[in-house]
Coordinates of C-alpha atoms in Angstrom, one line a residue:
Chain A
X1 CA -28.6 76.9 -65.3
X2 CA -24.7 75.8 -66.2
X3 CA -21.8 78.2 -65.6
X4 CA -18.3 77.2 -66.5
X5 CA -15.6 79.2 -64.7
X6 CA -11.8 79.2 -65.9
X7 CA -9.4 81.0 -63.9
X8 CA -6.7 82.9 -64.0
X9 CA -7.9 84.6 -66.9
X10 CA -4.3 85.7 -68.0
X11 CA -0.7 84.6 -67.1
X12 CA 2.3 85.9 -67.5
X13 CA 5.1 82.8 -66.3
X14 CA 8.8 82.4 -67.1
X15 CA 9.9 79.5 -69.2
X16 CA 10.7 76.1 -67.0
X17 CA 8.4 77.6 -64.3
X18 CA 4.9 75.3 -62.8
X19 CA 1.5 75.6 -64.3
X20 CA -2.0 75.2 -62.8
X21 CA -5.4 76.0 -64.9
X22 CA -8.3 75.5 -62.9
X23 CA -12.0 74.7 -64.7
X24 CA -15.0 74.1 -62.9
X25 CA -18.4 73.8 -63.9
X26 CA -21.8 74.8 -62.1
X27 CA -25.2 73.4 -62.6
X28 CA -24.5 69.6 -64.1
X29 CA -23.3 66.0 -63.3
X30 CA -21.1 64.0 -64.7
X31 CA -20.4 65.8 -67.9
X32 CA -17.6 64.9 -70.4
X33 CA -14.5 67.7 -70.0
X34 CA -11.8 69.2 -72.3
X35 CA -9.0 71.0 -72.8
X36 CA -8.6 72.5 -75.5
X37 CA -5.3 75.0 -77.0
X38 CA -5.9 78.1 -79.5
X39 CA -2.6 79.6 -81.0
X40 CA -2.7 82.8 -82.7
X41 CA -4.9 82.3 -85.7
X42 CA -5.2 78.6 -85.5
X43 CA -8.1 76.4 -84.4
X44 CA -8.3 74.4 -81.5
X45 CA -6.4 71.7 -80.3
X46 CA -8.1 69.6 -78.1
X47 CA -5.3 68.4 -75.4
X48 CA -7.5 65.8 -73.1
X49 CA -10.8 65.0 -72.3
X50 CA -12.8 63.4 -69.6
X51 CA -15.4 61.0 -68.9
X52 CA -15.2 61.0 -65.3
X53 CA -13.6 61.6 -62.1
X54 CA -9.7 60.2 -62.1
X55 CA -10.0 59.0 -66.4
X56 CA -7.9 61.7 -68.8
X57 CA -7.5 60.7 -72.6
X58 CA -4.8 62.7 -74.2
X59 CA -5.0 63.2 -77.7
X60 CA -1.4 65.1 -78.3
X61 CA 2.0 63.9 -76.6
X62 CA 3.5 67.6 -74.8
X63 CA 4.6 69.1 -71.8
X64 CA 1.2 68.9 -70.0
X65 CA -1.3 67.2 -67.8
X66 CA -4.7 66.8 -67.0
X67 CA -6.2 65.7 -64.0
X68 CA -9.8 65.3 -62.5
X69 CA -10.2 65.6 -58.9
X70 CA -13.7 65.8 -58.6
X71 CA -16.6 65.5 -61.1
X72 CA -17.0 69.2 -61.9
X73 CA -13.5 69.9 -61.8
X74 CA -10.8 70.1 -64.4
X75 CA -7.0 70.9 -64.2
X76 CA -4.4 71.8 -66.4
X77 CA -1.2 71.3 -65.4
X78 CA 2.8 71.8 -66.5
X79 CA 5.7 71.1 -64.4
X80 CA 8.3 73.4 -66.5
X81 CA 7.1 75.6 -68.9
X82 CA 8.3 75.9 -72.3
X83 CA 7.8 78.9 -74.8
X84 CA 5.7 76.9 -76.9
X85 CA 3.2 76.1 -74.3
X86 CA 1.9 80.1 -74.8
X87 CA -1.7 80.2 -76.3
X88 CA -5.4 80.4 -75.2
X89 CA -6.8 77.9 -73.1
X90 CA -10.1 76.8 -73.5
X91 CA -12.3 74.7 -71.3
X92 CA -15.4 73.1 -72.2
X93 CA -18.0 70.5 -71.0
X94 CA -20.9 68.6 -72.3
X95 CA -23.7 66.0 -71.7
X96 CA -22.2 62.6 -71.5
X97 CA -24.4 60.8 -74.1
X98 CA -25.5 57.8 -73.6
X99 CA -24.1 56.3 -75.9
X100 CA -21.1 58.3 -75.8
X101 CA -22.1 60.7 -78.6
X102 CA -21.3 63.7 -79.8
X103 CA -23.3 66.5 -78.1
X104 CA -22.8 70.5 -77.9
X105 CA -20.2 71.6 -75.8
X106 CA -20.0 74.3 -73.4
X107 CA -17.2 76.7 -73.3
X108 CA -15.6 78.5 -70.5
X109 CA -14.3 82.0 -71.0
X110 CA -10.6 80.8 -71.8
X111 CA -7.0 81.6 -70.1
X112 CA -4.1 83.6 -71.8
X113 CA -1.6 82.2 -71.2
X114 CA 2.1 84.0 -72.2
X115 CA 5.2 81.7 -71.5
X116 CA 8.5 84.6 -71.6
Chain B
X1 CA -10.2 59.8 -89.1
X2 CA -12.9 62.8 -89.1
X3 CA -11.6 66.1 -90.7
X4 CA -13.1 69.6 -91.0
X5 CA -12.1 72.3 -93.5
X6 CA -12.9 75.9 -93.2
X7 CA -11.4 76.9 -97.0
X8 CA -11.7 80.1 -96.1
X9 CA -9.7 82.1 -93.4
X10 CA -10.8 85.6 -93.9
X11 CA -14.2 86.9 -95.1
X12 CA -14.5 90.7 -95.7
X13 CA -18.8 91.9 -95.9
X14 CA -20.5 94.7 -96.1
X15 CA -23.1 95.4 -93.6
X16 CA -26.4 94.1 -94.5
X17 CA -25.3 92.0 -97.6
X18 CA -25.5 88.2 -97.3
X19 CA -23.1 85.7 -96.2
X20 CA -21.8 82.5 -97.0
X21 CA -19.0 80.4 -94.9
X22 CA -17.8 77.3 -95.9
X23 CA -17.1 73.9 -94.2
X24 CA -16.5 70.6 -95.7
X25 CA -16.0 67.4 -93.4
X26 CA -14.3 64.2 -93.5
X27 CA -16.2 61.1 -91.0
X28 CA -17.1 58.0 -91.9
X29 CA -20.2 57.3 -90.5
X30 CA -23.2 59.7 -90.4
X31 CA -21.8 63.2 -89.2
X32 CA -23.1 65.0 -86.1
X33 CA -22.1 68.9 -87.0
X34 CA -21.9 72.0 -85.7
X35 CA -21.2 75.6 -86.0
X36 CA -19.6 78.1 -83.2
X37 CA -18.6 81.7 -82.5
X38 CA -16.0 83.2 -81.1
X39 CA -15.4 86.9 -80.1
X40 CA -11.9 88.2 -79.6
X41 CA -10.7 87.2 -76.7
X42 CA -13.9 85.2 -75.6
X43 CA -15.1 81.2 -75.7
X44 CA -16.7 79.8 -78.7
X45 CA -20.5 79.9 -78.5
X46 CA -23.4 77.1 -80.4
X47 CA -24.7 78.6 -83.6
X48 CA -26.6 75.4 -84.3
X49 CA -26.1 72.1 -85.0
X50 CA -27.1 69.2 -87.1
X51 CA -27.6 65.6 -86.1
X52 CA -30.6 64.2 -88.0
X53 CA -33.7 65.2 -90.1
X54 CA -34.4 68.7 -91.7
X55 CA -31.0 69.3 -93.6
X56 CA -31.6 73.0 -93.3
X57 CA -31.1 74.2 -89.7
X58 CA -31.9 77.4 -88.1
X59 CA -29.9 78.6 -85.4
X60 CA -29.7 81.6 -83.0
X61 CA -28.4 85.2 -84.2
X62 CA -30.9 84.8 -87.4
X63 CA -28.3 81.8 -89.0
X64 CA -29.0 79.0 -90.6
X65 CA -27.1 75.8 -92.3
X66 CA -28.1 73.3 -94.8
X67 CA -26.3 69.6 -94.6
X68 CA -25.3 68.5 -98.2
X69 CA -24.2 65.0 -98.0
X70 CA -23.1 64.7 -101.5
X71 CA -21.0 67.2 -101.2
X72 CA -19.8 66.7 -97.6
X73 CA -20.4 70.3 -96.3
X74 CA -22.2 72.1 -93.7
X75 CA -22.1 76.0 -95.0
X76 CA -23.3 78.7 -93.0
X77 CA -25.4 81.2 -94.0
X78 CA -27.1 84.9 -93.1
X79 CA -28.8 86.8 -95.2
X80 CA -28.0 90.5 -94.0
X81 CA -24.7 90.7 -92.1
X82 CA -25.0 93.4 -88.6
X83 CA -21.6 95.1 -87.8
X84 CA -21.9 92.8 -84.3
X85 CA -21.1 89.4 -86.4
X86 CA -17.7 90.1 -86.4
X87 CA -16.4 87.4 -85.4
X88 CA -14.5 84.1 -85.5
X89 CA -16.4 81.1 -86.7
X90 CA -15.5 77.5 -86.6
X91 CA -17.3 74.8 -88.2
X92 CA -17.1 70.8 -85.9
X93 CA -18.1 67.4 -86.1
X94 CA -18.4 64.8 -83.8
X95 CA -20.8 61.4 -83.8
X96 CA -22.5 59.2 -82.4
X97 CA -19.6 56.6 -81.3
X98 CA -16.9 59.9 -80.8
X99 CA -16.6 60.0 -76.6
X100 CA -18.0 63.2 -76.9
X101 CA -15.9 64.9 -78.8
X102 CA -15.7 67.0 -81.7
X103 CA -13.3 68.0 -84.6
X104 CA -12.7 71.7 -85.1
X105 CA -12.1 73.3 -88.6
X106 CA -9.0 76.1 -88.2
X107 CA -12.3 79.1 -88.2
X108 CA -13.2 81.7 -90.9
X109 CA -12.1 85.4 -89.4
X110 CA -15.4 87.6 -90.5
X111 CA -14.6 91.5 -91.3
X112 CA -18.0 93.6 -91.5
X113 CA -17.8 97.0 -93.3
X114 CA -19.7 99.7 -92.2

């Protein structure tokens, strides 16, 4: 079966300081990947999503980055950290249709992430 | 460009009466849709989904949706509400051209009263 794993779970980091978010994903090739970004009480905001190793869409301009080093593996990354970058973190994978499609996707179980 | 609202932010219920969220969408071809929970502090979880055929869908937790083109909504439904539904729920959509992805409504926040 698929496992997604996110880690840390929470952060605590001081504003202007590095970021790495780690996803990786168990039991599947070649999925699509995403970031996505819950603030308190919002929805999500997808950030980037992947449909293979080294090729990142963004969908928002901000202080981050994504990168795929390998096929199951996702990053999240920030090289200063602002206050507004606090939130929950939320990775997620699905099939890659063939035709692109829209298909169910798969979430991990999140990062907290608090930026003081 | 594909939209989903979730009119709705807050739902109170009473335990074992029925409930009713509400999602309406915006895409311009034919919708793929989808419904998810979330428990505090947790990753969203499939309800069900829609993509073609039956318009009424049954899901997992005893939910079920019914696709109303006319109207452009995908509501969820349950007929008697357990204390463990609590829960966020967020109504997507996505297609069949999309790269995969999906559109998120902001989520309904459902109380349960004992």
């Amino acid at each position: 079966s698929q496992t997604i794993h996110q880690w840390p779970a929470t952060l605590v980091q001081p504003v202007g300081s590095p970021l790495s978010l780690e996803c990786t994903v168990e039991g599947t090739s070649n999925p699509n990947l995403y970031w996505y970004r819950q603030a308190a009480g919002r929805g999500l905001q997808l950030l980037f999503y992947s449909v293979g190793i080294g090729q990142i869409s963004s969908e928002v301009p901000q202080n981050l980055s994504a990168s795929r080093p390998q096929d199951r593996q996702f990053i999240l990354s920030s090289k200063k950290l602002l206050l507004s970058d606090s939130g929950f973190y939320l990775c997620a994978w699905s099939v890659r249709g063939f035709s692109g499609s829209t298909d169910t996707q798969y979430f991990g179980p999140g990062t907290r992430l608090t930026v003081l | 460009a594909q939209s989903v609202t979730q009119p709705d932010i807050h739902i109170t219920v009473s335990e074992g009466a029925s409930l009713e969220l509400r999602c309406n969408y915006s895409y311009g071809a034919t919708p793929y849709l989808f419904w998810y929970v979330q428990s505090p502090g947790q990753g969203l979880q499939l309800l069900l989904k829609y993509f073609s055929g039956d318009t009424l869908v049954q899901g997992i937790k005893g939910f079920e949706a019914e696709f109303k083109r006319s109207q452009s909504s995908f509501n969820l439904r349950k007929p008697s509400v357990h204390w463990s539904d609590a829960a966020e729920y967020f109504c997507a959509v996505g297609g069949n051209t999309n790269a995969g992805k999906s559109t998120f409504g902001d989520g309904t926040t459902l109380t349960v009263k004992p």
